CSV table of C-alpha atoms and ligand atoms in Angstrom, one decimal:
chain,number,residue,atom,x,y,z
A,251,MET,CA,-13.1,60.0,28.7
A,252,VAL,CA,-15.5,60.1,25.8
A,253,ARG,CA,-14.9,57.1,23.7
A,254,GLU,CA,-14.8,57.9,20.0
A,255,MET,CA,-17.7,55.9,18.5
A,256,THR,CA,-17.2,56.7,14.9
A,257,LYS,CA,-19.5,55.8,11.8
A,258,VAL,CA,-20.3,52.1,11.7
A,259,ALA,CA,-20.9,50.9,8.1
A,260,VAL,CA,-24.5,50.4,7.2
A,261,GLU,CA,-23.5,48.6,4.1
A,262,ILE,CA,-20.2,46.8,3.3
A,263,ARG,CA,-19.3,46.4,-0.4
A,264,GLY,CA,-17.0,43.8,-1.8
A,265,PHE,CA,-16.6,41.1,-4.2
A,266,ALA,CA,-18.3,37.6,-3.6
A,267,VAL,CA,-18.3,34.1,-5.2
A,268,HIS,CA,-21.8,32.7,-5.6
A,269,ALA,CA,-20.9,29.1,-6.7
A,270,SER,CA,-17.9,26.7,-6.7
A,271,GLY,CA,-15.3,28.0,-9.1
A,272,ALA,CA,-17.3,31.1,-10.1
A,273,GLN,CA,-15.9,34.5,-10.9
A,274,LEU,CA,-16.3,37.1,-8.2
A,275,VAL,CA,-19.0,39.7,-8.7
A,276,PRO,CA,-19.8,42.9,-7.0
A,277,TYR,CA,-21.6,42.3,-3.7
A,278,LYS,CA,-22.9,44.3,-0.8
A,279,TYR,CA,-24.2,43.1,2.6
A,280,GLU,CA,-25.5,44.8,5.8
A,281,PRO,CA,-23.2,43.8,8.8
A,282,GLY,CA,-25.9,45.1,11.4
A,283,GLU,CA,-24.9,46.4,14.8
A,284,LEU,CA,-21.2,46.4,15.7
A,285,LYS,CA,-20.8,43.8,18.6
A,286,ALA,CA,-19.3,45.0,21.8
A,287,ASN,CA,-15.9,43.1,21.3
A,288,GLU,CA,-15.5,43.9,17.6
A,289,VAL,CA,-13.8,46.5,15.5
A,290,GLU,CA,-14.8,47.6,12.1
A,291,VAL,CA,-11.6,48.0,9.9
A,292,ARG,CA,-11.6,50.0,6.7
A,293,ILE,CA,-9.6,47.9,4.3
A,294,SER,CA,-6.6,49.3,2.3
A,295,HIS,CA,-4.9,46.1,1.1
A,296,CYS,CA,-5.8,42.3,1.0
A,297,GLY,CA,-3.4,39.5,-0.1
A,298,VAL,CA,-4.7,36.6,-2.3
A,299,CYS,CA,-3.8,33.6,-0.4
A,300,HIS,CA,-4.1,30.2,-2.2
A,301,SER,CA,-6.5,29.1,0.6
A,302,ASP,CA,-8.8,31.7,-0.8
A,303,ILE,CA,-8.8,29.7,-4.0
A,304,HIS,CA,-9.4,26.5,-2.3
A,305,LEU,CA,-12.4,28.1,-0.6
A,306,ILE,CA,-13.7,29.6,-4.0
A,307,ASP,CA,-13.3,26.3,-5.6
A,308,ASN,CA,-14.7,24.3,-2.6
A,309,ASP,CA,-11.7,22.0,-2.5
A,310,TRP,CA,-12.4,21.4,1.3
A,311,GLY,CA,-16.2,20.8,0.8
A,312,THR,CA,-17.0,23.3,3.4
A,313,SER,CA,-17.6,26.6,1.3
A,314,LYS,CA,-21.0,28.3,1.8
A,315,TYR,CA,-21.9,30.7,-1.0
A,316,PRO,CA,-22.2,33.5,-1.4
A,317,PHE,CA,-19.0,34.7,0.5
A,318,VAL,CA,-16.4,37.4,0.2
A,319,PRO,CA,-13.0,35.8,0.3
A,320,GLY,CA,-9.8,37.4,1.8
A,321,HIS,CA,-7.9,36.9,5.0
A,322,GLU,CA,-4.6,38.9,4.7
A,323,ILE,CA,-6.0,42.3,5.5
A,324,VAL,CA,-4.5,45.7,6.4
A,325,GLY,CA,-6.6,48.6,7.2
A,326,THR,CA,-7.5,51.3,9.5
A,327,VAL,CA,-9.9,51.0,12.7
A,328,GLU,CA,-13.1,52.8,11.8
A,329,ALA,CA,-15.1,51.8,14.8
A,330,VAL,CA,-14.7,50.1,17.9
A,331,GLY,CA,-17.4,48.2,20.0
A,332,SER,CA,-18.5,49.4,23.5
A,333,ASP,CA,-16.3,46.8,25.4
A,334,VAL,CA,-13.1,47.2,23.2
A,335,GLN,CA,-10.1,48.4,25.2
A,336,ASP,CA,-7.2,47.2,23.1
A,337,ARG,CA,-7.8,49.0,19.8
A,338,THR,CA,-8.4,52.7,18.9
A,339,VAL,CA,-10.0,54.4,16.0
A,340,GLY,CA,-7.5,55.5,13.4
A,341,GLU,CA,-5.1,52.6,14.3
A,342,ARG,CA,-3.5,50.6,11.3
A,343,VAL,CA,-4.1,46.9,12.0
A,344,GLY,CA,-3.6,43.7,10.2
A,345,ILE,CA,-6.1,40.6,10.2
A,346,GLY,CA,-5.2,37.2,9.2
A,347,TRP,CA,-7.0,33.8,9.0
A,348,GLN,CA,-8.7,34.0,12.2
A,349,ALA,CA,-11.5,36.6,13.2
A,350,ASP,CA,-12.7,35.2,16.6
A,351,SER,CA,-12.3,32.4,19.0
A,352,CYS,CA,-14.2,31.5,22.2
A,353,GLY,CA,-11.7,33.1,24.5
A,354,VAL,CA,-12.3,30.8,27.4
A,355,CYS,CA,-11.4,27.2,26.4
A,356,GLU,CA,-8.1,25.4,27.3
A,357,TRP,CA,-6.4,26.5,24.2
A,358,CYS,CA,-7.6,30.2,24.2
A,359,ARG,CA,-6.5,30.4,27.8
A,360,GLN,CA,-3.1,28.9,26.9
A,361,GLY,CA,-2.7,31.8,24.1
A,362,ALA,CA,-3.0,29.0,21.4
A,363,GLU,CA,-6.3,30.4,20.0
A,364,GLN,CA,-5.6,28.9,16.6
A,365,LEU,CA,-6.5,25.6,18.2
A,366,CYS,CA,-9.7,26.7,19.6
A,367,ALA,CA,-12.6,24.3,18.4
A,368,ASN,CA,-14.9,27.5,18.0
A,369,SER,CA,-12.3,29.5,16.0
A,370,GLN,CA,-13.9,31.7,13.4
A,371,PRO,CA,-12.1,32.0,10.1
A,372,THR,CA,-12.2,35.4,8.7
A,373,CYS,CA,-13.8,34.4,5.4
A,374,VAL,CA,-15.5,31.0,6.2
A,375,GLY,CA,-18.9,31.6,7.5
A,376,ARG,CA,-18.3,35.3,7.5
A,377,ASN,CA,-17.3,37.9,4.7
A,378,GLY,CA,-13.6,38.5,4.4
A,379,GLY,CA,-11.3,41.2,3.0
A,380,TYR,CA,-12.0,41.5,-0.7
A,381,ALA,CA,-14.1,44.4,0.3
A,382,ASP,CA,-14.1,47.9,1.6
A,383,SER,CA,-14.5,47.0,5.3
A,384,VAL,CA,-14.5,43.9,7.6
A,385,ARG,CA,-15.4,43.3,11.2
A,386,VAL,CA,-13.5,41.1,13.7
A,387,ASN,CA,-13.1,40.5,17.5
A,388,SER,CA,-10.6,43.2,18.4
A,389,ARG,CA,-8.1,40.6,19.6
A,390,PHE,CA,-7.6,39.4,16.2
A,391,ALA,CA,-6.8,43.0,14.8
A,392,ILE,CA,-3.1,43.2,15.5
A,393,PRO,CA,-1.3,46.7,15.3
A,394,VAL,CA,1.1,46.9,12.4
A,395,PRO,CA,4.5,48.5,13.3
A,396,GLU,CA,5.1,51.8,11.5
A,397,VAL,CA,8.0,50.9,9.4
A,398,LEU,CA,6.1,48.2,7.6
A,399,VAL,CA,4.6,49.0,4.3
A,400,SER,CA,0.9,48.0,4.1
A,401,GLU,CA,1.2,46.4,0.7
A,402,SER,CA,4.2,44.2,1.7
A,403,VAL,CA,2.8,43.3,5.1
A,404,ALA,CA,-0.6,42.2,4.2
A,405,PRO,CA,0.7,38.8,3.1
A,406,LEU,CA,2.4,38.1,6.3
A,407,LEU,CA,-0.9,38.1,8.1
A,408,CYS,CA,-1.6,34.6,6.8
A,409,GLY,CA,1.3,33.5,4.6
A,410,GLY,CA,3.9,34.9,6.9
A,411,ILE,CA,2.5,33.6,10.2
A,412,THR,CA,1.8,30.1,8.8
A,413,VAL,CA,5.6,29.7,8.1
A,414,PHE,CA,6.8,31.7,11.0
A,415,ALA,CA,4.9,29.9,13.8
A,416,PRO,CA,6.1,26.3,13.1
A,417,MET,CA,9.8,27.4,12.6
A,418,ARG,CA,9.5,29.1,16.0
A,419,ARG,CA,7.8,26.0,17.6
A,420,HIS,CA,10.3,23.7,16.1
A,421,GLY,CA,13.3,26.0,17.4
A,422,VAL,CA,14.8,26.7,14.0
A,423,ASN,CA,18.2,28.2,14.7
A,424,PRO,CA,21.8,28.7,13.3
A,425,THR,CA,22.5,24.9,13.6
A,426,SER,CA,19.3,24.0,11.6
A,427,ARG,CA,19.3,23.0,8.0
A,428,VAL,CA,15.9,24.0,6.8
A,429,GLY,CA,14.3,23.2,3.4
A,430,VAL,CA,11.3,25.1,2.0
A,431,VAL,CA,9.2,23.2,-0.5
A,432,GLY,CA,7.2,25.5,-2.9
A,433,ILE,CA,8.4,29.1,-3.4
A,434,GLY,CA,5.0,30.9,-3.6
A,435,GLY,CA,3.3,33.2,-1.4
A,436,LEU,CA,4.2,31.1,1.8
A,437,GLY,CA,7.4,29.8,0.6
A,438,HIS,CA,9.0,33.0,-0.2
A,439,LEU,CA,8.3,34.3,3.2
A,440,ALA,CA,9.6,31.2,4.7
A,441,LEU,CA,13.0,31.6,3.0
A,442,GLN,CA,13.2,35.0,4.4
A,443,PHE,CA,12.3,33.9,8.1
A,444,ALA,CA,14.5,30.9,8.1
A,445,LYS,CA,17.4,33.1,7.1
A,446,THR,CA,16.5,35.5,9.9
A,447,PHE,CA,16.5,32.6,12.3
A,448,GLY,CA,20.1,32.0,11.3
A,449,ALA,CA,19.5,28.6,9.4
A,450,GLU,CA,21.2,27.2,6.3
A,451,VAL,CA,18.2,27.3,3.8
A,452,THR,CA,17.4,25.3,0.8
A,453,ALA,CA,14.5,26.2,-1.7
A,454,LEU,CA,12.9,23.3,-3.3
A,455,SER,CA,10.9,24.2,-6.3
A,456,THR,CA,9.2,23.0,-9.5
A,457,SER,CA,10.0,26.5,-11.0
A,458,ILE,CA,13.7,26.7,-12.0
A,459,ASP,CA,13.3,30.4,-13.1
A,460,LYS,CA,12.8,31.3,-9.3
A,461,GLU,CA,16.4,30.3,-8.4
A,462,GLU,CA,18.0,33.7,-8.6
A,463,GLU,CA,15.3,35.3,-6.6
A,464,ALA,CA,15.1,32.6,-4.0
A,465,ARG,CA,18.7,33.1,-3.3
A,466,LYS,CA,18.2,36.9,-2.8
A,467,MET,CA,15.5,35.9,-0.3
A,468,GLY,CA,17.8,33.8,1.6
A,469,ALA,CA,18.3,30.5,0.1
A,470,ASP,CA,21.7,29.1,0.2
A,471,HIS,CA,20.7,26.3,-2.1
A,472,PHE,CA,18.2,25.6,-4.7
A,473,VAL,CA,16.8,22.2,-5.7
A,474,ASN,CA,14.4,21.3,-8.7
A,475,THR,CA,12.0,18.9,-7.1
A,476,ARG,CA,11.0,17.6,-10.5
A,477,ASP,CA,14.5,16.3,-11.1
A,478,MET,CA,14.9,13.1,-9.1
A,479,ALA,CA,18.8,13.1,-9.5
A,480,GLU,CA,18.9,16.5,-7.8
A,481,MET,CA,16.5,15.0,-5.1
A,482,LYS,CA,18.8,12.1,-4.5
A,483,LYS,CA,21.6,14.5,-3.8
A,484,VAL,CA,19.9,16.1,-0.9
A,485,ALA,CA,18.9,12.8,0.8
A,486,GLY,CA,19.6,13.1,4.5
A,487,SER,CA,20.0,16.8,4.4
A,488,PHE,CA,17.4,18.7,6.3
A,489,ASP,CA,16.4,19.0,10.0
A,490,PHE,CA,13.3,20.8,9.3
A,491,LEU,CA,11.4,20.7,5.9
A,492,LEU,CA,8.4,22.9,5.4
A,493,SER,CA,6.1,22.0,2.7
A,494,THR,CA,4.0,25.1,1.4
A,495,ALA,CA,3.0,23.4,-1.9
A,496,SER,CA,-0.6,23.3,-2.9
A,497,ALA,CA,0.0,20.4,-5.2
A,498,ASP,CA,0.8,16.8,-4.7
A,499,GLN,CA,4.6,16.1,-4.2
A,500,GLU,CA,7.0,13.1,-4.3
A,501,TRP,CA,6.5,12.7,-0.6
A,502,GLN,CA,8.9,9.7,-0.2
A,503,ALA,CA,11.7,11.6,-1.9
A,504,LEU,CA,11.0,14.6,0.6
A,505,MET,CA,10.8,12.3,3.6
A,506,ASN,CA,14.2,10.7,2.4
A,507,SER,CA,15.8,14.3,2.3
A,508,LEU,CA,15.3,14.5,6.2
A,509,ARG,CA,18.2,14.0,8.4
A,510,PRO,CA,17.7,11.6,11.5
A,511,LYS,CA,15.5,13.3,13.9
A,512,GLY,CA,14.3,15.6,11.1
A,513,THR,CA,10.7,16.8,10.8
A,514,LEU,CA,8.5,17.2,7.6
A,515,CYS,CA,6.0,19.9,8.4
A,516,ILE,CA,3.1,20.3,6.1
A,517,VAL,CA,1.4,23.7,5.8
A,518,GLY,CA,0.4,23.7,2.2
A,519,GLU,CA,-2.7,21.6,1.4
A,520,PRO,CA,-2.3,19.2,-1.6
A,521,PRO,CA,-5.4,17.5,-3.0
A,522,SER,CA,-4.5,13.8,-2.2
A,523,PRO,CA,-3.6,11.8,0.9
A,524,ILE,CA,0.1,11.7,1.7
A,525,ALA,CA,1.5,8.2,1.5
A,526,ILE,CA,5.0,7.5,2.9
A,527,GLN,CA,6.7,4.4,3.9
A,528,ALA,CA,7.1,3.7,7.7
A,529,PHE,CA,10.6,2.3,7.6
A,530,PRO,CA,12.5,5.5,7.0
A,531,LEU,CA,10.3,7.3,9.7
A,532,ILE,CA,11.1,4.7,12.3
A,533,GLY,CA,14.8,4.1,11.5
A,534,GLY,CA,15.6,7.7,11.6
A,535,GLN,CA,13.2,8.8,14.3
A,536,ARG,CA,11.8,11.2,11.6
A,537,SER,CA,8.5,13.0,12.1
A,538,ILE,CA,5.7,14.4,10.0
A,539,SER,CA,3.5,17.2,11.4
A,540,GLY,CA,1.2,19.9,10.3
A,541,SER,CA,0.5,23.5,11.4
A,542,PRO,CA,-2.1,26.1,11.1
A,543,THR,CA,-2.1,29.9,11.5
A,544,GLY,CA,-0.5,31.3,14.7
A,545,SER,CA,-2.1,32.9,17.8
A,546,PRO,CA,-2.6,36.7,18.2
A,547,GLN,CA,0.5,36.6,20.4
A,548,ASP,CA,2.5,34.9,17.5
A,549,LEU,CA,1.1,37.6,15.1
A,550,HIS,CA,2.5,40.4,17.4
A,551,GLU,CA,5.9,38.7,17.5
A,552,MET,CA,6.1,37.9,13.8
A,553,LEU,CA,5.2,41.6,12.8
A,554,ASP,CA,7.9,42.7,15.3
A,555,VAL,CA,10.4,40.4,13.9
A,556,ALA,CA,9.6,41.4,10.2
A,557,ALA,CA,9.9,45.0,11.3
A,558,ARG,CA,13.3,44.6,12.9
A,559,HIS,CA,14.7,42.2,10.3
A,560,GLY,CA,13.3,43.5,7.1
A,561,VAL,CA,11.1,40.5,6.2
A,562,LYS,CA,8.6,41.6,3.6
A,563,ALA,CA,6.5,40.1,0.9
A,564,ILE,CA,7.4,40.6,-2.8
A,565,THR,CA,4.1,41.6,-4.2
A,566,GLU,CA,2.0,42.2,-7.5
A,567,ARG,CA,-0.5,44.9,-7.0
A,568,PHE,CA,-4.1,44.6,-8.5
A,569,PRO,CA,-7.0,46.9,-8.0
A,570,MET,CA,-9.6,45.3,-5.7
A,571,ALA,CA,-12.0,45.3,-8.8
A,572,LYS,CA,-9.5,43.2,-10.7
A,573,ALA,CA,-9.6,40.3,-8.1
A,574,ASN,CA,-10.7,37.8,-10.7
A,575,ASP,CA,-7.3,38.6,-12.8
A,576,ALA,CA,-5.3,38.1,-9.5
A,577,ILE,CA,-6.9,34.7,-8.9
A,578,ALA,CA,-6.4,33.6,-12.5
A,579,LYS,CA,-2.7,34.4,-12.2
A,580,VAL,CA,-2.2,32.6,-9.0
A,581,LYS,CA,-4.0,29.6,-10.4
A,582,LYS,CA,-1.3,29.5,-13.1
A,583,ASN,CA,1.5,29.8,-10.6
A,584,LYS,CA,2.5,33.0,-12.4
A,585,VAL,CA,2.5,35.5,-9.5
A,586,ARG,CA,5.8,36.5,-8.1
A,587,TYR,CA,5.3,36.2,-5.2
A,588,ARG,CA,2.0,37.4,-3.7
A,589,ALA,CA,-0.8,39.2,-5.4
A,590,VAL,CA,-2.3,42.1,-3.2
A,591,LEU,CA,-5.6,43.8,-3.8
A,592,VAL,CA,-5.7,47.5,-3.3
A,593,ASN,CA,-8.6,49.7,-2.6
B,683,LIG,P1,0.9,29.9,-4.0
B,683,LIG,O1,1.5,31.3,-3.8
B,683,LIG,O2,0.1,29.5,-5.1
B,683,LIG,O3,2.1,29.0,-4.0
B,683,LIG,C1,2.1,27.5,-3.9
B,683,LIG,C2,3.4,26.9,-4.6
B,683,LIG,O4,3.4,25.5,-4.7
B,683,LIG,C3,3.7,27.4,-5.9
B,683,LIG,O5,4.2,28.8,-6.0
B,683,LIG,C4,4.5,26.3,-6.4
B,683,LIG,O6,6.0,26.6,-6.0
B,683,LIG,C5,4.3,25.1,-5.4
B,683,LIG,N1,3.9,24.0,-6.5
B,683,LIG,C6,4.5,22.8,-6.3
B,683,LIG,N2,3.9,22.0,-7.2
B,683,LIG,C7,3.0,22.7,-7.9
B,683,LIG,C8,2.2,22.4,-9.0
B,683,LIG,N3,2.1,21.2,-9.4
B,683,LIG,N4,1.3,23.3,-9.4
B,683,LIG,C9,1.4,24.6,-8.9
B,683,LIG,N5,2.2,25.0,-7.9
B,683,LIG,C10,3.0,24.0,-7.4
B,683,LIG,O7,0.2,29.4,-2.6
B,683,LIG,P2,0.3,29.8,-1.2
B,683,LIG,O8,-0.7,30.9,-0.8
B,683,LIG,O9,1.7,30.0,-0.8
B,683,LIG,O10,-0.3,28.6,-0.3
B,683,LIG,C11,0.2,27.3,-0.5
B,683,LIG,C12,-0.6,26.3,0.1
B,683,LIG,O11,-0.6,26.5,1.6
B,683,LIG,C13,-2.1,26.3,-0.2
B,683,LIG,O12,-2.5,25.0,-0.2
B,683,LIG,C14,-2.7,27.0,1.0
B,683,LIG,O13,-4.1,26.7,1.1
B,683,LIG,C15,-2.0,26.6,2.1
B,683,LIG,N6,-2.0,27.4,3.3
B,683,LIG,C16,-2.1,26.8,4.5
B,683,LIG,C17,-2.2,27.5,5.7
B,683,LIG,C18,-2.2,26.9,7.0
B,683,LIG,O14,-2.7,27.4,8.0
B,683,LIG,N7,-1.6,25.7,7.1
B,683,LIG,C19,-2.2,28.9,5.5
B,683,LIG,C20,-2.0,29.4,4.4
B,683,LIG,C21,-2.0,28.7,3.2
B,683,LIG,P3,7.2,26.4,-7.0
B,683,LIG,O15,6.8,27.1,-8.3
B,683,LIG,O16,8.4,26.8,-6.2
B,683,LIG,O17,7.1,24.8,-7.2
B,684,LIG,ZN1,-4.3,32.1,3.9
């Protein structure tokens, strides 16, 4: 069989940030030769995850400029490296937070590539998806089921998997009482997945205008986290509480909302350390945990679940060249519920 070795880009054009908090500006770079295990993907859509904003603003102190943000990518395989067996030219794929891993460590061998010490994020130390093309290890380019629409599936590649994976790991099921804190890009997908898993679902939000839509997404109950009287009413309510908020929270009130043996799982990244009292943790055998993205296998499974159960992001579309407008709107918590850049 003659492998179709199609046109490899000589130049990739996108939008990069050159300093902490700066505006994105047009940018081009030469990707060089396509590596044997890589695919080159022509990007049609890229979601704007709040992690892009943390990276742009150097909130984690790890950003290296200039770089092209973007890690919720959907596009079409344009070229495959000489060793790639699992992807073909013309295939529609999705790419999330991770672009590569070592492939041989204990965690990669277990199929937990997200824990690989040499994991390479799609837009940290590499250029990501606010561009016309991107290259990743073919293992991290996941085929997208045909029924899923590119614009509404792009946000699942990071936002979706980040909430799906811990709910699966914690065995969320019809006996579970699940709370989701922060109904943004991640949170609105968490409500849908929690409902799909059969749980009783509560949305906990600082934005009371989100109540009606949160209920449509699967919330049985809605709690205003700024109202301490409402928070008191939900004390001892949840088996699994997923915090997706990017801002500091009343952590003790959230811990108090757990049932005995309940878990608070942190996926959102607030700026300050999380301080909680030990006693309610000890007395109720409660846990606090964290969760990163999922593995390629988790991504395959999540997309399959989304396709069969109709989980999809509610999006606001922006042309790629208007990425700065999208970012400004995310910063104001005004996007309902995920901005997606379109080429
Ligand atoms: P987003 O769309 O901006 O949503 C964040 C939500 O946090 C907001 O919609 C808001 O929900 C809530 N929030 C609570 N207090 C707030 C306040 N004082 N100001 C603004 N918002 C407040 O962000 P996202 O893309 O879902 O990402 C959420 C967080 O998860 C970010 O920190 C991101 O870096 C992190 N993240 C982590 C992973 C991981 O691997 N663990 C992956 C992706 C993203 P309400 O209006 O309902 O209160
Ligand atoms: Zn993300």
